[in-house]
Amino acid sequence: MRLLVRNGTLVTEQGLIAADLLCADGRIRALVDRGEPQPADEHVDATGQLVFPGFIDPHVHSRDPGSTHKETFAHSTLGALCGGTTTVLEMPNAIPAVTDVATFESRRREHAGRAWVDFGLWGMALGPANLHEVVRLHRAGAVAVKFFWGYALDKETKGLVYDFAAAPPDSLLLPPENGEVLEMFREVASYGGVLAAHCEDRHILARSAELLGHPIETYDDLLLARPAVAEATSIAVGAQFARVTGCRFHVVHMASAAGARVVREARAAGAPVTAETCPQYLTLTDRDAERLGPAIKVYPPVRSQADQDALWAAVNDGTISSVGSDHAPHLVEEKMLGFGSAPAGGLGVETLAPLMVDAMARGRISATRLAEVLSTSTAKLYGLWPRKGTIRPGADADLTLVDPSGSCHISNDRMHALNPVTTWDGWNLRGRVTASVLGGAPAMKDSEPVGERRGRFVAADHDGRRT
Ligand code: DOR
Ligand code: ZN
């Protein structure tokens, strides 16, 4: 099948190009002069629109299997599609967690028939408990391994424990000590993989919660119990380990100015450190806690306006190379348990692109930088480039179309999640994600799917790729 995308402005790695785009058999075939006649079975009219390489959400927790009362892979990938994302990278902390190749292979099979968009899979790094399995996950095509540094895991299920001070100690698997973490960096370095971490130092968290002197009741209590220095400290330790081992270290969901400063300094010193942030940290501040209540609770927490400003600066100066949603749904009842007891996390996969497009329309980020942080740099980091993340002949024909002068409204009624309650309910946004193309055929238009469900598994190939 041949598809021609006409009259759009392509956002390429060489900049904006006014050209038509010819796709055939699932791949991009050629950039052609606008209006030049081309034999095609189907046309997409992109007049007045920016045509981006398909957006990639590298940070999705679909809860599937294990917690499918919270969310399912079918729901999260449908949300991704309708929001303008064409590939998701699924986090490993479902139950069972992806800590070995057998689980990786079964997850890949289970998800294959349910995916509305293409998907890659993360593996989980536990430390000594699966030290020699991580290379096998890498060879099986895992995009990276995730280390939940700062989270305790349930010993049996490897599920995250959100409040480990309250859990019986013998049910927990605590993050390993630094000597073992260093060993894990060495191991991942040995095969050229990516070690990504949730960075919050657990000793700082534990002591900060004790010093609070009473259970967490308000959002200010939560911020005191999880200070930014906990994030910055873990990042600094990881950056040292990255530097001495050569291991590629990626900081996920970075939430603080202090964290961004450490990443910037480490990169300047030549350490192989990269970072991600999320729309919640770029659009919300602690001042939204009163309005939103515990719905705003995520780990690490949303902080001050100064933190938000520093994260935007980091997105624009290259300190942060990738923006992901950290889609991590819970039941509404669970989120109403209060700032102390509610589990951390919320919806995000469907609003990732609209919120970032809004930022572009407001001048906070350029179209070319948006293409990098939502597609190109993400694809490079996770071993998917140049198959994904670029508009060039030979790449998968995955595209996200954006009308920069349009607008959109976010509302719970229109969310495709299993539990459709979003932090951004009621927001009016500038710019509009209008349509997407997946594997060379139209896949979404006006926030609804077009055609069959046909997401495919994509294996990472890290050979020879460096960020
Ligand atoms: O808020 C969060 N929720 N942060 C994480 O790091 C994990 C996530 C989850 O899986 O619930
Ligand atoms: Zn996460």
Short mmCIF file of C-alpha atoms and ligand atoms in Angstrom, two decimals:
data_model
loop_
_atom_site.label_atom_id
_atom_site.label_comp_id
_atom_site.label_asym_id
_atom_site.label_seq_id
_atom_site.Cartn_x
_atom_site.Cartn_y
_atom_site.Cartn_z
CA MET A 1 0.00 0.00 0.00
CA ARG A 2 1.26 3.46 -0.96
CA LEU A 3 0.34 6.47 1.11
CA LEU A 4 1.05 10.10 0.24
CA VAL A 5 1.09 12.75 2.95
CA ARG A 6 0.47 16.00 1.11
CA ASN A 7 1.10 19.69 1.75
CA GLY A 8 2.53 19.36 5.24
CA THR A 9 5.70 20.75 6.80
CA LEU A 10 7.97 17.84 7.76
CA VAL A 11 9.91 18.11 11.01
CA THR A 12 13.12 16.32 10.09
CA GLU A 13 16.54 15.93 11.70
CA GLN A 14 17.72 18.56 9.18
CA GLY A 15 14.98 21.01 10.19
CA LEU A 16 11.59 21.95 8.75
CA ILE A 17 11.02 20.93 5.13
CA ALA A 18 7.95 21.80 3.05
CA ALA A 19 7.52 18.56 1.12
CA ASP A 20 5.19 15.67 0.46
CA LEU A 21 6.02 12.30 1.94
CA LEU A 22 5.65 9.04 0.10
CA CYS A 23 5.27 5.86 2.17
CA ALA A 24 5.10 2.31 0.84
CA ASP A 25 4.86 -1.08 2.52
CA GLY A 26 5.05 0.39 5.99
CA ARG A 27 8.20 2.43 5.40
CA ILE A 28 8.98 5.96 4.40
CA ARG A 29 9.99 5.80 0.73
CA ALA A 30 10.83 9.38 -0.27
CA LEU A 31 10.45 13.08 0.41
CA VAL A 32 9.03 14.54 -2.81
CA ASP A 33 8.25 18.01 -4.11
CA ARG A 34 4.94 19.35 -2.92
CA GLY A 35 2.18 18.79 -5.42
CA GLU A 36 4.21 16.51 -7.67
CA PRO A 37 1.85 13.74 -8.80
CA GLN A 38 2.61 10.39 -7.18
CA PRO A 39 0.82 7.09 -7.63
CA ALA A 40 -0.75 6.38 -4.22
CA ASP A 41 -3.61 4.27 -2.86
CA GLU A 42 -4.37 6.72 -0.11
CA HIS A 43 -3.75 10.39 0.69
CA VAL A 44 -3.49 12.27 3.95
CA ASP A 45 -3.99 16.02 3.69
CA ALA A 46 -1.55 17.81 5.99
CA THR A 47 -2.22 21.36 4.79
CA GLY A 48 -1.24 23.84 7.52
CA GLN A 49 0.15 21.05 9.68
CA LEU A 50 3.47 19.94 11.07
CA VAL A 51 4.32 16.33 10.32
CA PHE A 52 6.44 14.87 13.13
CA PRO A 53 8.19 11.52 13.32
CA GLY A 54 5.71 9.38 15.31
CA PHE A 55 5.88 10.29 18.99
CA ILE A 56 7.31 7.72 21.40
CA ASP A 57 6.25 7.44 25.03
CA PRO A 58 9.12 5.63 26.74
CA HIS A 59 7.53 5.48 30.18
CA VAL A 60 4.23 3.59 30.45
CA HIS A 61 3.05 1.38 33.32
CA SER A 62 0.03 -0.48 31.93
CA ARG A 63 -0.42 -2.65 35.09
CA ASP A 64 -0.97 -5.63 32.86
CA PRO A 65 -0.88 -8.42 33.96
CA GLY A 66 -1.37 -8.30 37.71
CA SER A 67 -3.29 -5.09 38.39
CA THR A 68 -5.73 -4.96 35.51
CA HIS A 69 -8.33 -3.34 37.76
CA LYS A 70 -6.15 -0.22 37.48
CA GLU A 71 -5.36 -0.27 33.75
CA THR A 72 -4.77 -2.69 30.88
CA PHE A 73 -2.36 -2.72 27.98
CA ALA A 74 -5.27 -2.45 25.53
CA HIS A 75 -6.52 0.70 27.29
CA SER A 76 -3.15 2.37 27.62
CA THR A 77 -2.17 1.74 24.00
CA LEU A 78 -5.56 2.99 22.80
CA GLY A 79 -4.98 6.14 24.88
CA ALA A 80 -1.52 6.46 23.34
CA LEU A 81 -2.94 6.18 19.83
CA CYS A 82 -5.73 8.71 20.42
CA GLY A 83 -3.31 11.16 22.02
CA GLY A 84 -0.90 11.06 19.07
CA THR A 85 1.75 8.58 20.22
CA THR A 86 2.72 5.76 17.86
CA THR A 87 5.14 3.74 20.04
CA VAL A 88 5.11 3.03 23.78
CA LEU A 89 7.83 1.45 25.86
CA GLU A 90 6.21 -0.64 28.56
CA MET A 91 7.71 -0.57 32.06
CA PRO A 92 8.61 -3.90 33.68
CA ASN A 93 6.81 -3.60 37.04
CA ALA A 94 3.62 -5.48 36.22
CA ILE A 95 3.09 -8.72 38.14
CA PRO A 96 5.09 -10.82 37.48
CA ALA A 97 7.80 -8.23 36.86
CA VAL A 98 10.05 -8.63 33.83
CA THR A 99 13.16 -9.81 35.67
CA ASP A 100 14.09 -12.69 33.34
CA VAL A 101 13.89 -13.66 29.70
CA ALA A 102 11.05 -16.16 30.14
CA THR A 103 8.81 -13.39 31.52
CA PHE A 104 10.02 -11.01 28.81
CA GLU A 105 9.00 -13.47 26.10
CA SER A 106 5.60 -14.16 27.61
CA ARG A 107 4.93 -10.41 28.08
CA ARG A 108 5.83 -9.85 24.45
CA ARG A 109 3.40 -12.58 23.32
CA GLU A 110 0.56 -11.44 25.62
CA HIS A 111 0.81 -7.84 24.54
CA ALA A 112 1.21 -8.48 20.82
CA GLY A 113 -2.48 -8.98 20.06
CA ARG A 114 -3.63 -6.14 22.29
CA ALA A 115 -1.48 -3.26 21.13
CA TRP A 116 -3.01 -0.26 19.36
CA VAL A 117 0.46 1.18 18.79
CA ASP A 118 3.91 -0.33 18.39
CA PHE A 119 5.57 -1.29 21.65
CA GLY A 120 8.93 -2.09 23.15
CA LEU A 121 9.55 -3.69 26.53
CA TRP A 122 11.71 -2.75 29.49
CA GLY A 123 13.47 -5.26 31.73
CA MET A 124 13.91 -4.84 35.47
CA ALA A 125 17.30 -4.72 37.22
CA LEU A 126 17.11 -5.92 40.81
CA GLY A 127 20.81 -5.97 41.68
CA PRO A 128 22.33 -9.28 42.87
CA ALA A 129 18.97 -11.04 42.48
CA ASN A 130 19.15 -10.92 38.66
CA LEU A 131 22.63 -9.54 37.93
CA HIS A 132 23.42 -12.01 35.15
CA GLU A 133 19.95 -12.03 33.65
CA VAL A 134 20.10 -8.40 32.47
CA VAL A 135 22.40 -9.19 29.55
CA ARG A 136 19.92 -11.82 28.42
CA LEU A 137 17.08 -9.29 28.59
CA HIS A 138 19.23 -6.97 26.48
CA ARG A 139 19.83 -9.69 23.89
CA ALA A 140 16.11 -10.47 23.79
CA GLY A 141 15.49 -6.86 22.70
CA ALA A 142 14.71 -5.02 25.95
CA VAL A 143 15.02 -1.26 25.39
CA ALA A 144 16.83 -0.82 28.73
CA VAL A 145 16.72 -2.11 32.29
CA LYS A 146 14.98 -0.16 35.02
CA PHE A 147 16.32 0.01 38.54
CA PHE A 148 13.82 1.19 41.15
CA TRP A 149 16.37 2.94 43.36
CA GLY A 150 14.43 4.25 46.32
CA TYR A 151 11.43 1.97 45.97
CA ALA A 152 11.07 -1.14 48.09
CA LEU A 153 9.66 -4.09 46.15
CA ASP A 154 7.37 -6.79 47.45
CA LYS A 155 9.54 -9.91 47.91
CA GLU A 156 7.02 -12.23 46.30
CA THR A 157 5.60 -10.24 43.40
CA LYS A 158 8.37 -7.64 42.82
CA GLY A 159 5.52 -5.11 42.80
CA LEU A 160 6.33 -1.59 44.03
CA VAL A 161 5.61 -0.78 47.67
CA TYR A 162 4.51 2.87 47.79
CA ASP A 163 4.87 3.34 51.52
CA PHE A 164 7.56 1.02 52.71
CA ALA A 165 7.81 2.53 56.18
CA ALA A 166 4.33 1.08 56.78
CA ALA A 167 4.99 -2.41 55.33
CA PRO A 168 6.24 -5.44 57.32
CA PRO A 169 10.04 -5.42 56.81
CA ASP A 170 10.34 -9.15 56.03
CA SER A 171 7.98 -8.78 53.05
CA LEU A 172 10.29 -6.28 51.35
CA LEU A 173 13.11 -6.40 48.87
CA LEU A 174 15.03 -3.18 49.51
CA PRO A 175 17.21 -1.50 46.88
CA PRO A 176 20.73 -2.95 47.06
CA GLU A 177 23.58 -1.08 48.76
CA ASN A 178 25.93 1.05 46.68
CA GLY A 179 28.61 -1.63 46.27
CA GLU A 180 26.08 -3.87 44.59
CA VAL A 181 24.68 -1.00 42.56
CA LEU A 182 28.19 -0.31 41.26
CA GLU A 183 28.48 -3.97 40.30
CA MET A 184 25.23 -3.67 38.37
CA PHE A 185 26.57 -0.61 36.48
CA ARG A 186 29.68 -2.65 35.57
CA GLU A 187 27.54 -5.50 34.33
CA VAL A 188 25.35 -3.26 32.12
CA ALA A 189 28.48 -1.47 30.85
CA SER A 190 29.94 -4.82 29.80
CA TYR A 191 27.29 -5.30 27.14
CA GLY A 192 26.74 -1.63 26.21
CA GLY A 193 23.20 -1.41 27.60
CA VAL A 194 21.26 1.37 29.27
CA LEU A 195 20.65 1.37 33.01
CA ALA A 196 17.75 3.66 33.87
CA ALA A 197 16.84 4.50 37.42
CA HIS A 198 14.14 5.94 39.58
CA CYS A 199 16.39 8.22 41.62
CA GLU A 200 15.48 8.91 45.24
CA ASP A 201 17.94 7.97 48.00
CA ARG A 202 16.05 5.72 50.38
CA HIS A 203 18.03 6.62 53.48
CA ILE A 204 17.31 10.30 52.93
CA LEU A 205 13.63 9.49 52.37
CA ALA A 206 13.44 7.36 55.52
CA ARG A 207 15.15 9.92 57.77
CA SER A 208 13.19 12.84 56.28
CA ALA A 209 9.93 11.04 57.01
CA GLU A 210 11.08 10.38 60.60
CA LEU A 211 12.12 13.98 61.12
CA LEU A 212 8.69 15.14 60.03
CA GLY A 213 7.58 13.70 63.37
CA HIS A 214 4.04 12.80 62.32
CA PRO A 215 2.32 11.01 59.45
CA ILE A 216 2.06 12.85 56.12
CA GLU A 217 -1.15 14.87 56.04
CA THR A 218 -0.58 17.79 53.68
CA TYR A 219 1.27 18.23 50.41
CA ASP A 220 3.91 20.26 52.24
CA ASP A 221 4.47 17.25 54.52
CA LEU A 222 4.92 15.05 51.46
CA LEU A 223 7.52 17.44 50.04
CA LEU A 224 9.39 17.51 53.37
CA ALA A 225 9.38 13.70 53.47
CA ARG A 226 10.70 13.43 49.89
CA PRO A 227 13.13 16.34 49.48
CA ALA A 228 14.82 17.16 46.17
CA VAL A 229 18.21 16.36 47.72
CA ALA A 230 17.13 12.68 47.77
CA GLU A 231 16.83 12.80 43.98
CA ALA A 232 20.00 14.82 43.43
CA THR A 233 22.02 12.49 45.68
CA SER A 234 21.02 9.32 43.84
CA ILE A 235 21.72 11.00 40.52
CA ALA A 236 25.14 12.13 41.72
CA VAL A 237 26.04 8.61 42.87
CA GLY A 238 24.76 7.14 39.60
CA ALA A 239 26.72 9.72 37.62
CA GLN A 240 29.93 8.71 39.41
CA PHE A 241 29.23 5.06 38.70
CA ALA A 242 28.48 5.86 35.06
CA ARG A 243 31.71 7.75 34.78
CA VAL A 244 33.94 5.04 36.21
CA THR A 245 32.22 2.11 34.51
CA GLY A 246 31.27 3.72 31.18
CA CYS A 247 27.70 2.46 31.70
CA ARG A 248 25.00 4.56 30.06
CA PHE A 249 22.90 5.88 32.94
CA HIS A 250 19.47 7.38 32.30
CA VAL A 251 17.56 9.27 34.97
CA VAL A 252 13.82 8.75 34.51
CA HIS A 253 11.14 11.24 35.55
CA MET A 254 13.55 13.88 36.80
CA ALA A 255 11.55 16.34 38.87
CA SER A 256 13.89 18.91 40.44
CA ALA A 257 16.21 21.81 39.68
CA ALA A 258 18.79 20.13 41.91
CA GLY A 259 18.61 16.94 39.85
CA ALA A 260 18.94 18.85 36.58
CA ARG A 261 22.02 20.66 37.90
CA VAL A 262 23.74 17.37 38.74
CA VAL A 263 22.93 15.88 35.32
CA ARG A 264 24.20 19.01 33.54
CA GLU A 265 27.48 18.96 35.47
CA ALA A 266 27.97 15.23 34.94
CA ARG A 267 27.40 15.57 31.19
CA ALA A 268 29.78 18.51 31.01
CA ALA A 269 32.40 16.31 32.69
CA GLY A 270 31.88 13.65 30.03
CA ALA A 271 29.86 11.10 32.01
CA PRO A 272 27.40 9.06 29.89
CA VAL A 273 24.33 10.41 31.70
CA THR A 274 20.97 11.32 30.15
CA ALA A 275 17.64 12.34 31.64
CA GLU A 276 13.91 12.28 31.12
CA THR A 277 11.20 14.46 32.57
CA CYS A 278 7.39 14.29 32.31
CA PRO A 279 4.54 16.71 31.57
CA GLN A 280 3.43 16.73 35.22
CA TYR A 281 6.74 18.34 36.18
CA LEU A 282 6.57 20.77 33.24
CA THR A 283 2.95 21.90 33.71
CA LEU A 284 2.09 21.60 37.44
CA THR A 285 3.59 22.96 40.67
CA ASP A 286 3.01 22.45 44.40
CA ARG A 287 0.44 25.26 44.16
CA ASP A 288 -1.84 22.88 42.24
CA ALA A 289 -1.97 20.48 45.21
CA GLU A 290 -4.78 22.35 46.92
CA ARG A 291 -6.97 22.21 43.82
CA LEU A 292 -6.13 18.62 42.85
CA GLY A 293 -5.67 16.95 46.24
CA PRO A 294 -3.83 13.59 46.30
CA ALA A 295 -4.51 13.14 42.56
CA ILE A 296 -1.32 15.18 42.12
CA LYS A 297 0.74 12.63 44.07
CA VAL A 298 3.53 11.08 42.01
CA TYR A 299 7.04 9.90 42.95
CA PRO A 300 9.20 11.93 42.80
CA PRO A 301 6.72 14.69 43.71
CA VAL A 302 5.81 17.76 41.66
CA ARG A 303 7.71 20.67 43.26
CA SER A 304 7.96 24.47 42.94
CA GLN A 305 7.68 26.91 40.06
CA ALA A 306 11.47 27.33 40.24
CA ASP A 307 11.87 23.57 39.71
CA GLN A 308 9.50 23.66 36.76
CA ASP A 309 11.41 26.57 35.19
CA ALA A 310 14.73 24.73 35.68
CA LEU A 311 13.31 21.60 34.03
CA TRP A 312 12.16 23.61 31.00
CA ALA A 313 15.64 25.13 30.74
CA ALA A 314 17.08 21.60 30.91
CA VAL A 315 14.73 20.38 28.17
CA ASN A 316 15.85 23.21 25.93
CA ASP A 317 19.60 23.05 26.61
CA GLY A 318 19.87 19.27 26.09
CA THR A 319 20.33 18.24 29.73
CA ILE A 320 17.00 16.45 29.38
CA SER A 321 16.80 14.50 26.12
CA SER A 322 13.49 12.68 26.41
CA VAL A 323 10.00 13.40 27.72
CA GLY A 324 7.79 10.48 28.77
CA SER A 325 4.45 10.34 30.51
CA ASP A 326 5.05 7.98 33.46
CA HIS A 327 1.49 6.78 32.84
CA ALA A 328 0.87 4.99 36.17
CA PRO A 329 -2.87 4.62 36.84
CA HIS A 330 -4.53 3.73 40.13
CA LEU A 331 -8.17 3.46 41.18
CA VAL A 332 -9.90 6.73 41.98
CA GLU A 333 -10.73 5.36 45.45
CA GLU A 334 -7.05 4.66 46.05
CA LYS A 335 -6.10 8.17 45.00
CA MET A 336 -8.58 9.58 47.54
CA LEU A 337 -6.77 8.00 50.51
CA GLY A 338 -4.95 11.24 51.32
CA PHE A 339 -1.49 12.64 50.63
CA GLY A 340 0.13 10.07 52.93
CA SER A 341 -1.62 6.83 51.97
CA ALA A 342 -2.64 7.30 48.33
CA PRO A 343 -0.34 5.41 45.95
CA ALA A 344 1.81 7.59 43.68
CA GLY A 345 1.01 7.86 39.96
CA GLY A 346 -1.64 8.99 37.52
CA LEU A 347 -2.74 8.94 33.88
CA GLY A 348 -0.46 10.41 31.26
CA VAL A 349 -0.09 8.46 28.04
CA GLU A 350 -2.99 10.16 26.26
CA THR A 351 -2.08 13.69 27.34
CA LEU A 352 1.69 13.52 26.74
CA ALA A 353 1.61 14.84 23.18
CA PRO A 354 -1.24 17.38 23.61
CA LEU A 355 0.48 18.99 26.63
CA MET A 356 3.84 19.19 24.84
CA VAL A 357 2.20 20.55 21.68
CA ASP A 358 0.53 23.20 23.84
CA ALA A 359 3.97 24.15 25.18
CA MET A 360 5.20 24.46 21.59
CA ALA A 361 2.23 26.63 20.63
CA ARG A 362 3.01 28.88 23.61
CA GLY A 363 6.66 29.21 22.56
CA ARG A 364 8.24 27.20 25.41
CA ILE A 365 9.83 24.73 22.99
CA SER A 366 10.52 24.75 19.25
CA ALA A 367 9.05 22.23 16.82
CA THR A 368 12.47 20.73 16.14
CA ARG A 369 13.27 20.32 19.83
CA LEU A 370 9.83 18.80 20.36
CA ALA A 371 10.60 16.21 17.67
CA GLU A 372 13.83 15.37 19.48
CA VAL A 373 12.43 14.94 22.99
CA LEU A 374 9.25 13.13 21.91
CA SER A 375 10.79 11.02 19.18
CA THR A 376 14.35 11.23 17.81
CA SER A 377 16.44 11.33 20.99
CA THR A 378 14.13 8.85 22.67
CA ALA A 379 14.52 6.42 19.77
CA LYS A 380 18.31 6.82 19.84
CA LEU A 381 18.53 6.27 23.58
CA TYR A 382 16.49 3.07 23.51
CA GLY A 383 18.04 1.46 20.43
CA LEU A 384 15.11 2.13 18.07
CA TRP A 385 16.71 4.72 15.76
CA PRO A 386 16.77 4.97 12.74
CA ARG A 387 13.87 2.54 12.45
CA LYS A 388 11.83 4.92 14.63
CA GLY A 389 12.29 8.57 15.51
CA THR A 390 13.07 10.05 12.12
CA ILE A 391 11.53 11.12 8.84
CA ARG A 392 13.89 9.65 6.27
CA PRO A 393 13.67 6.95 3.62
CA GLY A 394 13.79 3.46 5.15
CA ALA A 395 12.36 4.42 8.54
CA ASP A 396 9.03 3.01 9.71
CA ALA A 397 6.25 5.24 8.37
CA ASP A 398 5.04 6.38 11.80
CA LEU A 399 3.92 10.02 11.83
CA THR A 400 2.13 12.40 14.18
CA LEU A 401 0.31 15.33 12.58
CA VAL A 402 -0.11 18.57 14.50
CA ASP A 403 -2.09 21.71 13.76
CA PRO A 404 -0.12 24.38 15.63
CA SER A 405 -2.90 26.94 15.33
CA GLY A 406 -5.67 24.59 16.49
CA SER A 407 -6.81 23.98 20.04
CA CYS A 408 -8.04 21.12 22.17
CA HIS A 409 -9.86 20.44 25.39
CA ILE A 410 -8.91 17.72 27.85
CA SER A 411 -11.71 16.05 29.70
CA ASN A 412 -12.24 12.83 31.62
CA ASP A 413 -15.17 11.94 29.32
CA ARG A 414 -12.81 11.62 26.39
CA MET A 415 -10.02 9.65 28.02
CA HIS A 416 -9.59 6.06 26.85
CA ALA A 417 -8.07 4.78 30.10
CA LEU A 418 -9.81 2.09 32.13
CA ASN A 419 -10.14 4.59 35.00
CA PRO A 420 -10.51 7.80 33.05
CA VAL A 421 -9.64 10.47 35.60
CA THR A 422 -6.87 12.82 34.54
CA THR A 423 -5.05 15.54 36.44
CA TRP A 424 -5.57 17.83 33.42
CA ASP A 425 -9.36 17.47 33.27
CA GLY A 426 -10.90 20.74 32.02
CA TRP A 427 -7.68 22.20 30.54
CA ASN A 428 -7.95 24.09 27.26
CA LEU A 429 -4.79 23.65 25.23
CA ARG A 430 -3.30 25.44 22.27
CA GLY A 431 -2.35 23.42 19.22
CA ARG A 432 -3.95 20.15 18.29
CA VAL A 433 -2.76 16.66 17.48
CA THR A 434 -4.99 15.89 14.51
CA ALA A 435 -3.99 12.50 13.14
CA SER A 436 -1.39 9.77 13.06
CA VAL A 437 0.04 7.24 10.66
CA LEU A 438 1.33 3.90 11.94
CA GLY A 439 3.29 1.52 9.72
CA GLY A 440 2.34 3.45 6.57
CA ALA A 441 -1.44 3.60 7.09
CA PRO A 442 -3.72 6.13 8.84
CA ALA A 443 -4.17 5.00 12.46
CA MET A 444 -5.86 7.91 14.24
CA LYS A 445 -7.95 10.92 13.29
CA ASP A 446 -9.55 13.50 15.61
CA SER A 447 -8.61 11.52 18.71
CA GLU A 448 -10.25 8.26 17.60
CA PRO A 449 -8.72 5.16 16.00
CA VAL A 450 -8.90 4.55 12.27
CA GLY A 451 -8.79 0.97 11.05
CA GLU A 452 -7.66 -2.19 12.77
CA ARG A 453 -5.67 -2.59 15.93
CA ARG A 454 -2.20 -3.43 14.63
CA GLY A 455 0.56 -2.48 17.05
CA ARG A 456 3.67 -4.62 16.76
CA PHE A 457 6.52 -5.47 19.09
CA VAL A 458 9.77 -3.65 18.34
CA ALA A 459 13.02 -5.07 19.60
CA ALA A 460 15.77 -2.65 20.59
CA ASP A 461 19.03 -2.87 18.69
CA HIS A 462 21.72 -1.05 20.61
CA ASP A 463 24.66 -2.09 18.48
CA GLY A 464 26.72 0.87 17.49
CA ARG A 465 24.24 3.40 18.83
CA ARG A 466 25.20 6.05 21.32
CA THR A 467 23.28 9.09 22.58
O1 DOR B 1 4.45 7.89 40.80
C1 DOR B 1 4.98 6.86 40.39
N1 DOR B 1 4.25 5.76 40.09
N2 DOR B 1 6.30 6.84 40.23
C2 DOR B 1 6.96 5.72 39.90
O2 DOR B 1 8.17 5.75 39.82
C3 DOR B 1 6.25 4.44 39.69
C4 DOR B 1 4.83 4.65 39.39
C5 DOR B 1 3.99 3.41 39.54
O3 DOR B 1 4.31 2.38 38.94
O4 DOR B 1 2.98 3.47 40.26
ZN ZN B 2 7.37 5.22 36.25
#
